[in-house]
Short mmCIF file of C-alpha atoms in Angstrom, two decimals:
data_model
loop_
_atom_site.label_atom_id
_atom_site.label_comp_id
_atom_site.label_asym_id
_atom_site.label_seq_id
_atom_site.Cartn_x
_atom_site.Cartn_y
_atom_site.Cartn_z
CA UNK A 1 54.93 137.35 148.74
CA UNK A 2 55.51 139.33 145.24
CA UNK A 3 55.60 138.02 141.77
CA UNK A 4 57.84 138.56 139.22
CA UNK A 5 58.33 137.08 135.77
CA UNK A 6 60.59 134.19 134.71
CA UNK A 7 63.01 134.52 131.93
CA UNK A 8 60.77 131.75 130.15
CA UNK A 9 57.47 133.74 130.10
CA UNK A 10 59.84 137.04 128.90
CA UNK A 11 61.73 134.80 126.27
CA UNK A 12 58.11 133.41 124.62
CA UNK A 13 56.57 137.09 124.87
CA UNK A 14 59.51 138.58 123.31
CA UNK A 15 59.71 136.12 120.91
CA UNK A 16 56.40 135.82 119.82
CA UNK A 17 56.19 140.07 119.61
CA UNK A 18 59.14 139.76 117.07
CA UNK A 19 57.25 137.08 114.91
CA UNK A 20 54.07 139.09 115.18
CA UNK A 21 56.40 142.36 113.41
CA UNK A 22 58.25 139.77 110.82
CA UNK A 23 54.94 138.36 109.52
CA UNK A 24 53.69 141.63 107.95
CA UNK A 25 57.13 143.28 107.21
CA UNK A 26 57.50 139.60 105.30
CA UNK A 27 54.20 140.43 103.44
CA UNK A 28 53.84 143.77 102.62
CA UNK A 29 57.43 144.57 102.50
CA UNK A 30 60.04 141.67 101.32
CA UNK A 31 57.62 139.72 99.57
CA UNK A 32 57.03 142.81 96.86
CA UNK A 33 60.55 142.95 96.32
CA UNK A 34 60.95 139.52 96.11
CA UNK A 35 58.85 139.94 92.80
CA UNK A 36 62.01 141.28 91.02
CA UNK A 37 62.68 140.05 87.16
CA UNK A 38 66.22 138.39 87.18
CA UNK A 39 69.12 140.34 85.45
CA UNK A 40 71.28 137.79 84.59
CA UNK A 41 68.87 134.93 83.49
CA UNK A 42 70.57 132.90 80.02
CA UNK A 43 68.24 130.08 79.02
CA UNK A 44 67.67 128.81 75.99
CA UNK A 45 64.34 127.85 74.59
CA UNK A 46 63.32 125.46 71.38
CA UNK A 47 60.75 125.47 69.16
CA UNK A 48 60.14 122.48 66.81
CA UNK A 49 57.40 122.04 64.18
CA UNK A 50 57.12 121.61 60.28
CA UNK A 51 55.87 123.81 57.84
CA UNK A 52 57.10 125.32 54.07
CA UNK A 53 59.73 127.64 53.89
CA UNK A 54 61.22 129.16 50.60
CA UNK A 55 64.73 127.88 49.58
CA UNK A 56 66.71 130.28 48.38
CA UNK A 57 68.86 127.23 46.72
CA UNK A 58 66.28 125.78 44.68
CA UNK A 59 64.50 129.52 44.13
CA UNK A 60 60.92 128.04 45.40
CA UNK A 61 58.87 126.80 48.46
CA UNK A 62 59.65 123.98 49.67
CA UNK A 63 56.54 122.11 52.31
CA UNK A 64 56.00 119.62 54.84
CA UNK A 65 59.96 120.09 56.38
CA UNK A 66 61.27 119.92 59.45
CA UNK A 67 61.65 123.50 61.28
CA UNK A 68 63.48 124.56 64.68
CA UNK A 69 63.51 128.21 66.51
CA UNK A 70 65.82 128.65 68.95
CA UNK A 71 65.80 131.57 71.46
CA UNK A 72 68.35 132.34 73.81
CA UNK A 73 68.15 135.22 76.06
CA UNK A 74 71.23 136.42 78.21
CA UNK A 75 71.16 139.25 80.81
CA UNK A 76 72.98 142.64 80.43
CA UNK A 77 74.18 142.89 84.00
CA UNK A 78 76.48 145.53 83.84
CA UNK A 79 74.00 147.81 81.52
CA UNK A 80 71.00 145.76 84.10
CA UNK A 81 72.97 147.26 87.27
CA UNK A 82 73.66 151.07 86.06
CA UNK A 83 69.86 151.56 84.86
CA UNK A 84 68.26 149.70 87.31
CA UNK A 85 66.06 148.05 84.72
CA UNK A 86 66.02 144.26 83.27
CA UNK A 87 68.47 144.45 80.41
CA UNK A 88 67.99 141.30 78.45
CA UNK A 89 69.56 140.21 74.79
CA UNK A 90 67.42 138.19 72.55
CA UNK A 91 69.20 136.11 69.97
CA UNK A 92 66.33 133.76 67.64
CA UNK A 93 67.32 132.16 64.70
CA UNK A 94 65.28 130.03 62.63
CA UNK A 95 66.59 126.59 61.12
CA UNK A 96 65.84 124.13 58.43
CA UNK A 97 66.96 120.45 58.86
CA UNK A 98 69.95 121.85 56.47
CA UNK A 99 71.21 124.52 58.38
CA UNK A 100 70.74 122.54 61.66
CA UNK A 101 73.27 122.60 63.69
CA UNK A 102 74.27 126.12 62.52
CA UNK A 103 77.76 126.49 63.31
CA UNK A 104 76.93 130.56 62.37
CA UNK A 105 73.10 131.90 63.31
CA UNK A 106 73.90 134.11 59.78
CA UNK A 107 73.39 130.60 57.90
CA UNK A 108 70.20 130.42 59.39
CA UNK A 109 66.97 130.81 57.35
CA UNK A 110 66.01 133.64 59.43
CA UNK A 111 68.27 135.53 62.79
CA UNK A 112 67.14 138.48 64.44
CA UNK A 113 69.40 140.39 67.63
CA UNK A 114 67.07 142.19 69.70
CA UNK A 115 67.17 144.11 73.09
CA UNK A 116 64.73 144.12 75.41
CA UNK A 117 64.38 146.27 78.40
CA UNK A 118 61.72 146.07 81.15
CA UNK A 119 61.06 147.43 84.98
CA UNK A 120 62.19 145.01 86.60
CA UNK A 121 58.88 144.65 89.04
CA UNK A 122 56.18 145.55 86.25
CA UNK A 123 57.23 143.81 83.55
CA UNK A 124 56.35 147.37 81.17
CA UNK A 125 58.74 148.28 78.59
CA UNK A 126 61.75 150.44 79.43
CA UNK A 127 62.87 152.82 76.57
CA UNK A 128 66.44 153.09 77.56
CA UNK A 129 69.67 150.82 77.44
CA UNK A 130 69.89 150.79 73.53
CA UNK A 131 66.68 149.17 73.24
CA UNK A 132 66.10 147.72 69.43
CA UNK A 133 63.29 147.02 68.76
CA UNK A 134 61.24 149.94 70.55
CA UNK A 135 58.25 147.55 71.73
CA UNK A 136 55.08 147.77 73.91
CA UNK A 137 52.60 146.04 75.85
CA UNK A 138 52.29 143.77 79.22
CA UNK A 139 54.27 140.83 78.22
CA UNK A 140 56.61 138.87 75.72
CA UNK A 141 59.43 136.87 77.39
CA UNK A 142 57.19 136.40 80.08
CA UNK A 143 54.55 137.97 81.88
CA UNK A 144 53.87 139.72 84.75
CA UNK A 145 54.27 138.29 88.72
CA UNK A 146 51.12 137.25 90.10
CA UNK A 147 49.09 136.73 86.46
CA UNK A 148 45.77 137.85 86.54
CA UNK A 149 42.82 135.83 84.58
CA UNK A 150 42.43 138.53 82.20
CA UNK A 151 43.05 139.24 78.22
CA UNK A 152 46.81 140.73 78.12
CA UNK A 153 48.50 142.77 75.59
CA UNK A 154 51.54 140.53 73.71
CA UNK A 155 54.18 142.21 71.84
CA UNK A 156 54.77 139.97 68.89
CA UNK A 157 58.01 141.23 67.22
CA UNK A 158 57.56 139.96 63.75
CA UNK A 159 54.06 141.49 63.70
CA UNK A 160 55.75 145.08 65.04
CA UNK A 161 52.52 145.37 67.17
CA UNK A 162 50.86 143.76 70.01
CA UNK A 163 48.34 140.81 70.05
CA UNK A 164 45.97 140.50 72.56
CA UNK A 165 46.20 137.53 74.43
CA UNK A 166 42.74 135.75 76.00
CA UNK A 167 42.34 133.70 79.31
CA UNK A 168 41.22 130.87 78.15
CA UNK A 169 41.55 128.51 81.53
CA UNK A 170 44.22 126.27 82.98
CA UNK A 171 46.06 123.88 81.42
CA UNK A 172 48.78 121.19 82.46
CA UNK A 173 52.29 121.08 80.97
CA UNK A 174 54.87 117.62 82.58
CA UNK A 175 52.49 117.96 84.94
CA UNK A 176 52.28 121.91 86.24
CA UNK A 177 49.33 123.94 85.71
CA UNK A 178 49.64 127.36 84.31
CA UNK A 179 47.30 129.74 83.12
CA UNK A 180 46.16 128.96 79.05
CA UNK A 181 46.37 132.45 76.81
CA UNK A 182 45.25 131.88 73.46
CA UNK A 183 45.22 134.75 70.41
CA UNK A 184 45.59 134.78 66.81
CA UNK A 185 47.02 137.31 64.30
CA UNK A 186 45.18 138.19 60.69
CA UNK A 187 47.37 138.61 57.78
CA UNK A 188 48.41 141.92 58.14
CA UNK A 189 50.84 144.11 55.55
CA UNK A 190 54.16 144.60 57.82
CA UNK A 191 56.61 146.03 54.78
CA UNK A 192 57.98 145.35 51.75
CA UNK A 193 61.06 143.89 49.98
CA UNK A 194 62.68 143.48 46.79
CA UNK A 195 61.76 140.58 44.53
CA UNK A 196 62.26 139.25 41.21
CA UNK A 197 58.99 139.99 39.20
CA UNK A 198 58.36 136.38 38.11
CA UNK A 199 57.92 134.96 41.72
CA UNK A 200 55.05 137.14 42.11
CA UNK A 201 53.20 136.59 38.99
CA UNK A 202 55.21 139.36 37.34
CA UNK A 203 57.44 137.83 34.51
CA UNK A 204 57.51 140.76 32.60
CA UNK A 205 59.49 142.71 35.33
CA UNK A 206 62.78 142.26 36.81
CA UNK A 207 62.40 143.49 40.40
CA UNK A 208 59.19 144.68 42.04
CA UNK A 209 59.02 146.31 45.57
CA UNK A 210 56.69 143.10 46.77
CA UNK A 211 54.48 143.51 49.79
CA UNK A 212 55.57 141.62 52.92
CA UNK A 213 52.28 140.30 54.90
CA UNK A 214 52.42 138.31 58.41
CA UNK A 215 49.74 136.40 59.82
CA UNK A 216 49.35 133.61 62.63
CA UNK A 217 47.25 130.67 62.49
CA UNK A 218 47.34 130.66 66.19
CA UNK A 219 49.51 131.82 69.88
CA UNK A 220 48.80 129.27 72.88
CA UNK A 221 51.02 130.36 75.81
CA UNK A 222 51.06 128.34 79.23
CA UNK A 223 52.18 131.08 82.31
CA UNK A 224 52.86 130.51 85.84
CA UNK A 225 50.72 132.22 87.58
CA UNK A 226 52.85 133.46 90.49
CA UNK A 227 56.17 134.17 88.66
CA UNK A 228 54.56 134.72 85.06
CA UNK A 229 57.28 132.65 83.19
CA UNK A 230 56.21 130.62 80.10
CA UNK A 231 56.22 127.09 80.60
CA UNK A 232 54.73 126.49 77.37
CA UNK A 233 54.61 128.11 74.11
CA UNK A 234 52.85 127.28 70.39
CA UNK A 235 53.01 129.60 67.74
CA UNK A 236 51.80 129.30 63.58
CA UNK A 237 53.45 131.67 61.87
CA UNK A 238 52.73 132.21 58.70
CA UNK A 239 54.99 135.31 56.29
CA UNK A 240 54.41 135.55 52.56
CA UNK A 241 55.11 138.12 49.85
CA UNK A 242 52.16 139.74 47.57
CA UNK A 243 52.86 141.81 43.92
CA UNK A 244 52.34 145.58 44.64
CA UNK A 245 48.64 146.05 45.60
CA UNK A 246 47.78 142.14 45.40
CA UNK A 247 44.92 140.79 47.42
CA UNK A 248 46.64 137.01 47.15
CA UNK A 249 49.96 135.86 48.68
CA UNK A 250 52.50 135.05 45.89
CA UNK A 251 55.51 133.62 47.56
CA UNK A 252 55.48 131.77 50.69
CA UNK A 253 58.32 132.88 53.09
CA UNK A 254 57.68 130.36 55.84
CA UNK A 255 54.28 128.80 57.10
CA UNK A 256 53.80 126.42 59.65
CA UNK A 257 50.63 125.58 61.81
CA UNK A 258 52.04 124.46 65.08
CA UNK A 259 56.01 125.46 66.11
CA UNK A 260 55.53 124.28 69.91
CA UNK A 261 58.61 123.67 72.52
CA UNK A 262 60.14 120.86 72.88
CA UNK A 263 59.45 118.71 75.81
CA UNK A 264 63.04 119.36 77.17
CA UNK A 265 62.42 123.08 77.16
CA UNK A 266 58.86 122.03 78.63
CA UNK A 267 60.77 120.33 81.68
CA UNK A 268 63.33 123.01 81.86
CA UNK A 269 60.93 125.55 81.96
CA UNK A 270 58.63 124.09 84.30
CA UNK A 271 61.39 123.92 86.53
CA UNK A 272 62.51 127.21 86.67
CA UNK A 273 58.80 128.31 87.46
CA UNK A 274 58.20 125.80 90.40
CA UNK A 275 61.50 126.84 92.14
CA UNK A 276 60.96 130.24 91.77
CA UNK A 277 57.32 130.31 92.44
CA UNK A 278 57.78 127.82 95.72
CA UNK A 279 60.13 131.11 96.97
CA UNK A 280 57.76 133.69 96.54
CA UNK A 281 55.25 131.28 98.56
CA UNK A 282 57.58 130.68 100.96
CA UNK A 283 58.04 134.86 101.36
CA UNK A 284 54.72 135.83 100.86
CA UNK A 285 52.48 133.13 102.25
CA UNK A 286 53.68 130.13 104.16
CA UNK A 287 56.52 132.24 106.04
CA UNK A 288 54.19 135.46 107.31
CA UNK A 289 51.25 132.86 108.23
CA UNK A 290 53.06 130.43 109.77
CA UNK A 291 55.46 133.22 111.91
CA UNK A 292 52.13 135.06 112.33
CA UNK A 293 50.07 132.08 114.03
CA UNK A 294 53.29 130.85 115.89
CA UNK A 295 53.71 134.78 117.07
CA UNK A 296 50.09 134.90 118.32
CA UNK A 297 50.51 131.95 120.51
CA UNK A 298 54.11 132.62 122.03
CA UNK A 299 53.35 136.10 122.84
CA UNK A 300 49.98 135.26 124.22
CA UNK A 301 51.38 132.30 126.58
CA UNK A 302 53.99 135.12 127.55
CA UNK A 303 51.71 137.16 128.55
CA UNK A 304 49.81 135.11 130.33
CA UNK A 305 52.79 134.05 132.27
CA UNK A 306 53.92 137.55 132.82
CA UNK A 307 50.40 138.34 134.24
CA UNK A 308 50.49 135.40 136.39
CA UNK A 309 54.05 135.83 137.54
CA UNK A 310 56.22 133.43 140.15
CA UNK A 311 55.28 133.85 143.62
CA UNK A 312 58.52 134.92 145.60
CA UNK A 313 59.25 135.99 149.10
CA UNK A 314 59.30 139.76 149.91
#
């Protein structure tokens, strides 16, 4: 008699062998690319809050009204594609209950048109693609894949600077848990405009170059931890105008204490991040584990039933 094996024991050995190759190449190899900011992402995110805001109708501040920011980012693909980077277009406008809805963001109490480019795998800033503005640190839009309970450097564009950012535990938003970053930003001196002389305790003079100062009462930021989006976002900014070498604000731009998203863009958010984290799970956990456990047993009963063979005449 002589053995020889079945197809059955070759089929499980074979199989299992090519599990046992997918589970790392899954790992170490798609998983990392996986990890890949999107290039042609357009979502829209809201802001609501109240807070004073000067009215340029009734030449003063005006407090306690209703305020809105809306952000809507839109991928470059084209100018994404030929630099290999994430090529995104900001567009955030700023609303009062009487420009809302703005039928043209210039009607808007304040609209800015930025560009922001970033490697797509690191989240760091790109400097190419007609960036505007020029901007550093870790995160903004969102932050990087696979967050890290650390402090991380925010680029806060009305500031011109970054803010660092504190871990400061989990918290829940409809639900999810993300990581909780919490900063704030001290009034700071970020340029200067033209003003009339009487709005900054300057009667006597027509215009005056007035001093343009920015401060935050406080940044809370909810991230997913696996795909670093923002499910949740709270900002209190606060931008006011000072007479030339003042030590007091003089004219109140816009204040507000708490400009949080709405619980729409909470859900839509939180949405985004559980798909998209689930797939990166699915790549670089449940899928090499799984094929790596199920590998290890079909190649080692294929083996064992190789070894053993089937008796057949000789």
């Amino acid at each position: 008699m002589r053995r020889t094996a079945s197809p059955l024991s070759l089929v499980l050995l074979g199989t299992g062998v090519f599990l046992l190759v997918l589970a790392p190449l899954l790992a170490w190899y798609v998983s990392p690319r996986a990890k890949s900011t999107p290039i042609d992402i357009d979502t829209t995110t809201v802001f609501t809050g109240t807070g004073s805001y000067f009215d340029t109708k009734r030449i003063r501040t005006v407090d306690d009204k209703p305020l809105t920011i809306t952000r809507q980012v839109r991928g470059a693909v084209a100018d994404s594609e030929r630099s290999g980077n994430a090529v995104w277009d900001v567009s955030t406008s700023i609303d009062t209950e009487d420009t809302l809805p703005a039928a043209d963001t210039t009607d808007s109490l304040q609209w800015t048109l930025e560009r922001w480019v970033t490697d797509r795998r690191t989240n760091e800033p790109v400097h190419c693609c007609k960036e505007q503005p020029t901007f550093d640190g870790e995160a903004y839009l969102k932050f990087p894949f696979d967050v890290e309970k650390r402090s991380y450097r925010w680029w806060d564009g009305t500031l011109g600077s970054t803010v660092t950012l504190r871990f400061a535990g989990t918290k829940k938003i409809q639900g999810y848990e993300g990581y909780l970053f919490t900063g704030s930003v001290p009034a700071t001196k970020t340029g200067t405009r033209m003003v009339p002389g009487r709005l900054v305790g300057l009667p006597d003079r027509g215009q005056v170059l007035g001093e343009e100062w920015y401060a935050n009462h406080g940044i809370e930021l909810v991230v997913d931890k696996r795909t670093g989006r923002i499910v949740n976002a709270m900002i209190g900014p606060r931008k006011t105008v000072r007479a030339p070498g003042s030590k007091k604000d003089s004219m109140v731009l816009l204040d507000s204490r708490r400009m949080e998203f709405t619980e729409e863009t909470q859900r839509a958010q939180v949405t985004l991040a559980g798909a998209d984290s689930d797939k990166l799970k699915l790549v670089g956990q449940t899928l090499p584990m799984g094929g790596g456990a199920a590998g290890l047993v079909l190649a080692a009963t294929g083996l064992f039933f190789v070894v053993r063979g089937r008796q057949t005449p000789a």
